[in-house]
CSV table of C-alpha atoms in Angstrom, one decimal:
chain,number,residue,atom,x,y,z
A,1,MET,CA,0.1,-0.2,0.0
A,2,PRO,CA,1.3,3.5,-0.9
A,3,SER,CA,2.5,5.0,1.9
A,4,ASP,CA,0.5,8.4,1.0
A,5,ILE,CA,-2.6,6.9,1.6
A,6,PRO,CA,-3.6,7.1,5.4
A,7,GLU,CA,-4.9,4.6,7.8
A,8,ILE,CA,-8.9,4.0,7.0
A,9,HIS,CA,-10.8,3.8,9.9
A,10,GLY,CA,-14.7,2.6,10.7
A,11,GLN,CA,-17.0,-0.2,9.6
A,12,CYS,CA,-18.0,-1.7,6.5
A,13,ALA,CA,-20.3,-4.8,6.0
A,14,ALA,CA,-19.6,-7.7,4.4
A,15,GLY,CA,-20.2,-7.5,0.8
A,16,LEU,CA,-19.2,-3.9,1.0
A,17,GLU,CA,-15.3,-4.1,0.3
A,18,PRO,CA,-15.8,-2.1,-3.4
A,19,VAL,CA,-17.2,1.1,-0.9
A,20,ARG,CA,-14.0,1.0,1.4
A,21,ALA,CA,-11.4,0.5,-1.6
A,22,ALA,CA,-13.1,3.8,-3.5
A,23,PHE,CA,-12.7,5.5,-0.3
A,24,GLU,CA,-9.5,4.7,-0.6
A,25,ASP,CA,-8.4,6.0,-4.0
A,26,ASN,CA,-9.6,9.2,-3.0
A,27,PHE,CA,-7.2,9.5,-1.2
A,28,ALA,CA,-4.5,7.3,-3.0
A,29,GLN,CA,-5.4,10.2,-6.2
A,30,GLY,CA,-4.7,12.5,-3.8
A,31,GLN,CA,-8.0,14.2,-4.1
A,32,GLU,CA,-8.9,14.0,-0.4
A,33,LEU,CA,-7.9,16.1,3.1
A,34,GLY,CA,-9.9,14.2,5.3
A,35,ALA,CA,-13.0,12.8,4.5
A,36,ARG,CA,-16.2,10.4,5.9
A,37,PHE,CA,-18.6,8.6,4.2
A,38,SER,CA,-21.3,6.9,6.0
A,39,LEU,CA,-24.5,4.6,4.2
A,40,VAL,CA,-27.3,3.8,6.3
A,41,LYS,CA,-30.0,1.0,4.4
A,42,ASP,CA,-33.2,0.4,6.1
A,43,GLY,CA,-32.1,2.2,9.6
A,44,ALA,CA,-29.0,0.5,9.8
A,45,LEU,CA,-25.1,1.9,9.3
A,46,ILE,CA,-23.6,-0.3,6.6
A,47,VAL,CA,-21.1,2.0,6.2
A,48,ASP,CA,-19.1,4.4,8.3
A,49,LEU,CA,-15.4,5.1,7.2
A,50,TRP,CA,-13.0,8.3,7.5
A,51,ALA,CA,-9.5,9.0,6.9
A,52,GLY,CA,-6.8,11.9,6.4
A,53,HIS,CA,-6.1,15.2,8.3
A,54,ALA,CA,-8.7,17.8,10.2
A,55,ASP,CA,-6.1,20.4,9.4
A,56,ARG,CA,-4.4,22.2,6.4
A,57,GLY,CA,-1.2,21.2,8.8
A,58,ARG,CA,-1.9,17.7,8.9
A,59,ALA,CA,-1.0,17.8,12.4
A,60,ALA,CA,-4.7,17.1,13.4
A,61,PRO,CA,-6.0,13.9,12.5
A,62,PHE,CA,-9.9,13.2,11.4
A,63,ASP,CA,-11.5,11.1,13.4
A,64,ALA,CA,-14.9,10.2,14.4
A,65,ARG,CA,-15.9,13.6,16.5
A,66,THR,CA,-14.4,15.7,13.8
A,67,LEU,CA,-17.2,17.9,12.3
A,68,THR,CA,-17.4,19.2,8.9
A,69,PRO,CA,-19.0,22.3,7.5
A,70,ILE,CA,-21.4,21.3,4.7
A,71,PHE,CA,-22.5,24.3,3.4
A,72,SER,CA,-26.2,23.9,1.1
A,73,THR,CA,-26.0,20.4,2.4
A,74,THR,CA,-27.7,22.3,5.3
A,75,LYS,CA,-31.2,22.9,2.9
A,76,ALA,CA,-31.8,19.4,3.2
A,77,ILE,CA,-32.2,19.3,6.9
A,78,ALA,CA,-34.2,22.8,6.6
A,79,ALA,CA,-36.5,21.3,4.0
A,80,LEU,CA,-37.0,18.6,6.6
A,81,MET,CA,-37.7,21.0,9.5
A,82,VAL,CA,-40.7,22.7,7.2
A,83,ALA,CA,-41.6,19.2,6.4
A,84,ARG,CA,-42.3,18.1,9.7
A,85,LEU,CA,-44.7,21.6,10.1
A,86,VAL,CA,-46.8,20.7,7.3
A,87,ASP,CA,-46.9,17.0,9.0
A,88,GLN,CA,-48.5,18.3,12.1
A,89,GLY,CA,-50.9,20.2,9.9
A,90,ARG,CA,-49.1,23.9,11.2
A,91,LEU,CA,-48.4,24.5,7.5
A,92,ALA,CA,-49.4,24.0,4.7
A,93,TYR,CA,-46.5,23.8,1.5
A,94,ASP,CA,-49.7,25.5,-1.1
A,95,GLN,CA,-50.3,28.2,1.6
A,96,PRO,CA,-49.2,31.8,0.4
A,97,VAL,CA,-46.0,32.8,2.1
A,98,ALA,CA,-47.3,36.2,3.3
A,99,GLU,CA,-50.0,34.4,5.1
A,100,VAL,CA,-47.1,33.4,8.0
A,101,TRP,CA,-45.0,36.4,6.8
A,102,PRO,CA,-47.7,39.4,6.3
A,103,ASP,CA,-44.9,41.5,5.3
A,104,PHE,CA,-43.6,39.2,2.2
A,105,ALA,CA,-46.3,40.1,0.2
A,106,ALA,CA,-44.7,43.8,-0.6
A,107,ALA,CA,-43.6,44.1,-4.3
A,108,GLY,CA,-46.1,41.5,-6.0
A,109,LYS,CA,-45.0,38.7,-3.8
A,110,GLY,CA,-48.1,38.0,-2.2
A,111,ALA,CA,-49.0,34.7,-4.0
A,112,ILE,CA,-45.7,33.3,-3.7
A,113,THR,CA,-46.7,30.0,-1.9
A,114,VAL,CA,-44.0,28.4,0.7
A,115,GLU,CA,-43.7,25.1,-1.8
A,116,GLN,CA,-42.4,28.0,-4.6
A,117,ALA,CA,-40.1,29.6,-2.2
A,118,LEU,CA,-38.4,26.3,-1.1
A,119,SER,CA,-37.7,25.6,-4.7
A,120,HIS,CA,-36.3,28.3,-5.6
A,121,GLN,CA,-39.0,29.7,-7.7
A,122,ALA,CA,-39.6,32.9,-5.4
A,123,GLY,CA,-37.0,35.6,-7.6
A,124,LEU,CA,-35.3,35.9,-4.6
A,125,SER,CA,-31.7,34.7,-5.3
A,126,GLY,CA,-29.5,37.5,-4.0
A,127,PHE,CA,-29.1,41.0,-3.4
A,128,VAL,CA,-28.7,43.2,-6.1
A,129,GLU,CA,-28.3,46.5,-3.9
A,130,ALA,CA,-25.4,46.3,-2.5
A,131,VAL,CA,-25.5,45.5,1.2
A,132,GLU,CA,-22.3,45.0,3.6
A,133,PRO,CA,-21.5,41.2,4.0
A,134,ALA,CA,-21.8,41.2,7.6
A,135,LEU,CA,-25.6,41.8,7.2
A,136,TRP,CA,-26.2,38.6,7.1
A,137,PHE,CA,-25.5,38.0,10.0
A,138,ASP,CA,-28.7,40.2,11.0
A,139,TRP,CA,-31.3,37.6,10.8
A,140,ASP,CA,-34.3,40.4,11.1
A,141,ALA,CA,-32.4,42.8,8.9
A,142,VAL,CA,-31.8,40.3,6.0
A,143,CYS,CA,-35.5,38.9,6.3
A,144,ALA,CA,-36.9,42.9,6.3
A,145,ARG,CA,-34.6,43.3,2.8
A,146,LEU,CA,-35.9,39.8,1.4
A,147,ALA,CA,-39.8,40.7,2.2
A,148,ALA,CA,-39.2,44.3,0.9
A,149,MET,CA,-37.4,43.1,-2.0
A,150,ALA,CA,-39.1,42.7,-5.8
A,151,PRO,CA,-38.4,39.6,-7.7
A,152,LEU,CA,-36.1,39.4,-9.8
A,153,TRP,CA,-38.1,37.2,-12.6
A,154,PRO,CA,-41.8,36.3,-12.5
A,155,PRO,CA,-42.0,33.8,-9.7
A,156,GLY,CA,-43.7,30.8,-10.5
A,157,THR,CA,-42.4,30.5,-14.1
A,158,ALA,CA,-38.3,29.1,-13.2
A,159,SER,CA,-36.2,28.0,-10.7
A,160,GLY,CA,-33.4,30.3,-10.0
A,161,TYR,CA,-30.8,28.7,-7.4
A,162,HIS,CA,-31.3,30.8,-3.8
A,163,PRO,CA,-27.7,29.7,-2.1
A,164,VAL,CA,-28.0,31.9,0.9
A,165,THR,CA,-31.5,33.5,1.0
A,166,TYR,CA,-33.0,29.6,1.1
A,167,GLY,CA,-32.6,29.6,4.7
A,168,TYR,CA,-33.8,33.2,5.6
A,169,LEU,CA,-36.8,32.2,3.3
A,170,ALA,CA,-37.6,28.4,5.1
A,171,GLY,CA,-35.8,29.6,8.4
A,172,GLU,CA,-38.5,32.9,8.8
A,173,ILE,CA,-41.4,30.8,8.1
A,174,PHE,CA,-40.4,28.0,10.2
A,175,ARG,CA,-40.1,30.5,13.1
A,176,ARG,CA,-43.6,32.3,12.3
A,177,VAL,CA,-45.3,29.4,12.3
A,178,ASP,CA,-43.4,27.5,15.3
A,179,GLY,CA,-41.7,30.3,17.5
A,180,ARG,CA,-38.4,28.9,17.4
A,181,THR,CA,-35.9,29.7,15.1
A,182,LEU,CA,-35.1,26.4,12.8
A,183,GLY,CA,-31.7,25.8,14.3
A,184,THR,CA,-32.8,25.8,18.2
A,185,ALA,CA,-36.0,23.3,16.9
A,186,LEU,CA,-33.5,20.9,14.9
A,187,ARG,CA,-31.1,20.8,18.1
A,188,GLU,CA,-34.0,20.2,20.3
A,189,ASP,CA,-36.3,18.1,18.3
A,190,LEU,CA,-33.8,16.1,16.0
A,191,ALA,CA,-30.5,16.2,17.6
A,192,GLN,CA,-30.4,15.9,20.9
A,193,PRO,CA,-33.2,13.2,21.3
A,194,PHE,CA,-31.8,11.1,18.7
A,195,ASP,CA,-27.7,11.7,19.1
A,196,LEU,CA,-27.8,13.2,16.0
A,197,ASP,CA,-24.1,15.4,15.8
A,198,LEU,CA,-25.6,18.1,13.5
A,199,TRP,CA,-25.9,21.5,14.1
A,200,ILE,CA,-27.2,24.7,12.7
A,201,GLY,CA,-25.8,27.3,14.4
A,202,LEU,CA,-23.0,25.7,16.3
A,203,PRO,CA,-21.8,26.3,20.3
A,204,ASP,CA,-18.0,27.7,21.1
A,205,ALA,CA,-17.8,24.8,22.7
A,206,GLU,CA,-18.2,22.7,19.9
A,207,HIS,CA,-16.1,24.7,17.8
A,208,GLY,CA,-12.7,23.2,18.6
A,209,ARG,CA,-13.2,20.1,16.7
A,210,CYS,CA,-14.5,21.7,13.4
A,211,ALA,CA,-12.2,20.9,10.6
A,212,ASP,CA,-10.3,23.4,8.9
A,213,LEU,CA,-10.9,23.7,4.7
A,214,GLN,CA,-8.6,23.5,2.2
A,215,ARG,CA,-10.5,26.2,-0.3
A,216,PRO,CA,-11.7,25.0,-4.0
A,217,PRO,CA,-8.3,25.1,-6.4
A,218,ALA,CA,-10.4,27.3,-8.9
A,219,PHE,CA,-14.2,29.2,-8.7
A,220,PRO,CA,-16.8,27.3,-10.1
A,221,ASP,CA,-18.0,27.4,-14.0
A,222,PHE,CA,-21.4,28.9,-13.6
A,223,GLY,CA,-21.8,29.2,-17.2
A,224,GLU,CA,-23.6,32.1,-19.3
A,225,ILE,CA,-23.8,35.1,-16.1
A,226,ASN,CA,-27.5,36.6,-15.6
A,227,LEU,CA,-28.3,39.2,-13.0
A,228,PRO,CA,-30.0,36.3,-10.9
A,229,THR,CA,-26.1,34.5,-10.6
A,230,LYS,CA,-24.5,37.5,-9.8
A,231,ALA,CA,-26.5,38.8,-6.9
A,232,ALA,CA,-26.7,34.6,-5.9
A,233,PHE,CA,-23.0,34.0,-6.1
A,234,LEU,CA,-21.1,37.0,-7.9
A,235,GLU,CA,-21.4,40.2,-6.0
A,236,PRO,CA,-18.6,41.1,-2.7
A,237,TRP,CA,-21.8,40.9,-0.4
A,238,SER,CA,-23.3,37.8,-2.4
A,239,SER,CA,-22.5,35.3,0.9
A,240,PRO,CA,-21.6,36.5,4.6
A,241,GLY,CA,-18.6,37.9,5.6
A,242,GLY,CA,-16.4,40.2,7.8
A,243,ARG,CA,-17.6,38.6,11.4
A,244,GLY,CA,-14.4,35.7,11.3
A,245,GLN,CA,-15.1,32.1,11.8
A,246,ALA,CA,-16.1,32.2,15.2
A,247,GLU,CA,-19.1,34.0,14.2
A,248,TRP,CA,-19.8,32.3,11.2
A,249,ARG,CA,-19.8,29.1,12.8
A,250,ARG,CA,-22.4,30.8,15.8
A,251,ALA,CA,-24.7,32.0,13.5
A,252,GLU,CA,-28.1,30.1,12.8
A,253,ILE,CA,-28.1,30.1,8.6
A,254,PRO,CA,-30.1,27.3,7.3
A,255,SER,CA,-28.9,27.1,3.8
A,256,ALA,CA,-25.1,27.3,4.3
A,257,ASN,CA,-23.3,26.8,7.8
A,258,GLY,CA,-24.7,23.5,9.3
A,259,HIS,CA,-21.6,21.8,10.8
A,260,ALA,CA,-22.3,17.6,11.0
A,261,THR,CA,-20.8,14.3,10.9
A,262,ALA,CA,-21.4,11.9,7.8
A,263,PRO,CA,-23.6,9.3,10.4
A,264,ALA,CA,-25.6,11.6,11.9
A,265,LEU,CA,-26.6,12.8,8.0
A,266,ALA,CA,-26.9,9.6,6.8
A,267,ARG,CA,-28.9,8.4,9.7
A,268,LEU,CA,-31.2,11.8,9.6
A,269,MET,CA,-31.6,11.0,5.3
A,270,GLY,CA,-31.8,7.0,6.2
A,271,ALA,CA,-35.1,7.7,8.1
A,272,LEU,CA,-36.7,9.9,5.1
A,273,ALA,CA,-35.2,6.7,2.9
A,274,ALA,CA,-37.1,4.3,5.2
A,275,GLY,CA,-40.9,5.3,5.8
A,276,GLY,CA,-39.8,8.2,8.3
A,277,TRP,CA,-38.9,5.8,11.1
A,278,LEU,CA,-35.5,7.0,13.1
A,279,ASP,CA,-34.7,4.8,16.1
A,280,GLY,CA,-37.9,3.1,16.3
A,281,GLU,CA,-40.0,6.9,16.0
A,282,MET,CA,-41.7,8.2,13.0
A,283,ILE,CA,-40.0,11.7,12.6
A,284,LEU,CA,-42.0,12.2,8.7
A,285,SER,CA,-45.0,10.1,7.7
A,286,PRO,CA,-44.3,8.3,4.5
A,287,ALA,CA,-47.2,10.7,3.2
A,288,LEU,CA,-45.0,14.0,3.5
A,289,ILE,CA,-41.8,12.6,2.5
A,290,ALA,CA,-43.4,11.6,-0.8
A,291,GLU,CA,-45.1,15.2,-0.9
A,292,MET,CA,-42.0,17.1,0.5
A,293,ALA,CA,-39.7,15.1,-2.4
A,294,ARG,CA,-42.5,15.6,-5.4
A,295,GLU,CA,-41.1,17.3,-8.0
A,296,ARG,CA,-42.2,21.4,-8.0
A,297,ILE,CA,-40.4,22.6,-10.8
A,298,ALA,CA,-37.8,21.4,-13.2
A,299,GLY,CA,-36.0,22.6,-16.5
A,300,GLN,CA,-33.0,24.9,-16.6
A,301,ASP,CA,-32.3,26.8,-13.5
A,302,LEU,CA,-31.6,30.7,-14.4
A,303,VAL,CA,-28.4,30.4,-11.3
A,304,LEU,CA,-27.4,27.0,-12.0
A,305,PRO,CA,-25.5,25.9,-15.3
A,306,PHE,CA,-27.9,22.7,-15.2
A,307,GLU,CA,-31.2,21.8,-15.7
A,308,MET,CA,-32.5,21.2,-12.1
A,309,SER,CA,-35.8,19.3,-10.9
A,310,TRP,CA,-36.5,20.8,-7.4
A,311,GLY,CA,-38.9,19.2,-4.5
A,312,ALA,CA,-39.9,21.2,-2.0
A,313,GLY,CA,-36.3,22.2,-0.8
A,314,VAL,CA,-34.5,19.2,-2.1
A,315,MET,CA,-32.6,18.5,-4.9
A,316,ARG,CA,-34.3,15.5,-7.2
A,317,ASN,CA,-32.0,13.4,-8.5
A,318,GLY,CA,-32.7,13.2,-12.5
A,319,PRO,CA,-31.9,14.5,-14.4
A,320,LEU,CA,-27.8,14.4,-13.7
A,321,LYS,CA,-28.1,11.9,-11.3
A,322,PRO,CA,-25.7,12.5,-8.6
A,323,TRP,CA,-26.6,9.8,-6.2
A,324,GLY,CA,-27.0,6.5,-7.8
A,325,PRO,CA,-29.7,5.0,-10.5
A,326,GLY,CA,-32.5,6.0,-8.4
A,327,GLU,CA,-35.3,8.0,-10.3
A,328,GLU,CA,-37.3,8.9,-6.5
A,329,THR,CA,-33.5,9.7,-4.7
A,330,PHE,CA,-33.6,12.9,-3.8
A,331,GLY,CA,-31.3,15.0,-1.3
A,332,HIS,CA,-28.8,17.9,-1.4
A,333,SER,CA,-25.4,18.6,-2.3
A,334,GLY,CA,-23.0,21.3,-0.5
A,335,TRP,CA,-20.0,23.9,-1.6
A,336,GLY,CA,-17.0,22.2,-2.0
A,337,GLY,CA,-18.1,18.9,-2.2
A,338,SER,CA,-20.7,17.6,0.8
A,339,CYS,CA,-23.6,15.6,-0.1
A,340,ALA,CA,-26.4,13.7,1.5
A,341,PHE,CA,-29.4,11.9,-0.2
A,342,ALA,CA,-32.3,9.4,0.4
A,343,ASP,CA,-33.3,6.3,-1.6
A,344,PRO,CA,-36.7,5.7,-0.9
A,345,GLU,CA,-37.0,3.0,-3.7
A,346,THR,CA,-34.4,1.0,-1.8
A,347,GLY,CA,-34.2,2.5,1.9
A,348,LEU,CA,-30.6,3.3,1.1
A,349,ALA,CA,-29.3,6.6,2.5
A,350,GLY,CA,-25.6,7.9,2.7
A,351,ALA,CA,-23.5,11.3,3.5
A,352,TYR,CA,-20.6,12.6,2.1
A,353,VAL,CA,-18.3,15.2,4.4
A,354,MET,CA,-15.0,16.3,3.6
A,355,ASN,CA,-12.3,19.6,3.8
A,356,LYS,CA,-10.6,19.5,0.9
A,357,GLN,CA,-13.7,21.3,-1.5
A,358,SER,CA,-13.5,21.0,-5.4
A,359,ALA,CA,-14.9,23.2,-7.8
A,360,HIS,CA,-17.5,20.9,-8.5
A,361,LEU,CA,-21.1,22.3,-8.2
A,362,LEU,CA,-23.1,19.7,-8.1
A,363,GLY,CA,-22.1,15.5,-8.5
A,364,ASP,CA,-18.4,15.7,-7.0
A,365,PRO,CA,-16.5,12.7,-8.4
A,366,ARG,CA,-15.2,11.6,-5.1
A,367,ALA,CA,-18.8,11.4,-3.8
A,368,ARG,CA,-20.3,9.8,-7.4
A,369,ARG,CA,-17.6,6.9,-7.1
A,370,LEU,CA,-18.4,6.0,-3.6
A,371,ILE,CA,-22.3,6.0,-4.2
A,372,ALA,CA,-21.7,3.9,-7.5
A,373,ALA,CA,-19.5,1.7,-5.6
A,374,ALA,CA,-22.5,1.1,-2.8
A,375,TYR,CA,-25.1,0.7,-6.0
A,376,ALA,CA,-22.8,-1.6,-7.6
A,377,ALA,CA,-21.9,-3.6,-4.4
A,378,LEU,CA,-25.6,-4.0,-3.2
């Protein structure tokens, strides 16, 4: 074995040795710094592999307690939290956002529904007018700005990925109905009761186990640049900044700054692949899982350079198939390569996290290789 391949830790069920080989191969090709990959089948953890380093200086091991920033993979968690409100009869996907958030009706947005906001159809992909990047740390200020904003395209006519604003839309809808912030509810209702090491809003006491990121070698290819893309990704104020890493981790931004381990994500998505059951309790009804994942809009996205299929806050697997062959598979990917997915047809779910980021916007080749190996072995 080449000396530059780190020791692989964890477990891999019999018959899934090709997954371990693919995981090892990612390191052998120099594509990883630290990484973890977990699979759950019918509620049972069948793969949980980790290796490498948690820091760029390669002094600290990437271990079972290492937390990794998951960026937009956080959106799948936010979608689940909103779905639970729908399941409880406290919210409806087809109701106007303005029914729970009256100010949102400004500038012609009164008819935008919850499901349109969650499926990136609201026309609010980012701010066109300049703001301080630190504004993103002021929840109420961002929500007030979104409520007053005119859509950048006619709502409901197309999707245009909302990389950061999605979290404030989903989070404010959640807060208006539930009274708690989405990150607080995640911790109290799911993370603590089910021992899931995942967070939206990371307490200071947990910061010391976060992996350092090695940034992507190049900027992603966004294709032809338009106003929605520019506002979403390419302005100096398109993403939070100016407050430092600790403040970023502390903040609750349900679109972008989740922190998690791969098994925590895989177990949560595993519930969505297995009829809603997590450790003997139903966290979401089968009907609501199907309703959350149901296609709301498909076609060329206005912000991402892909044809996309969106559910109510989750990416659907087709037509790009980043997570295996399943037609009903859904999940989310995050900046740099993380992902989490659920396949209700097979009961399989998984999550990949890492700290060496790639420039791929969707379908990172490292995760694709692992997921393909899993499906081939199963």
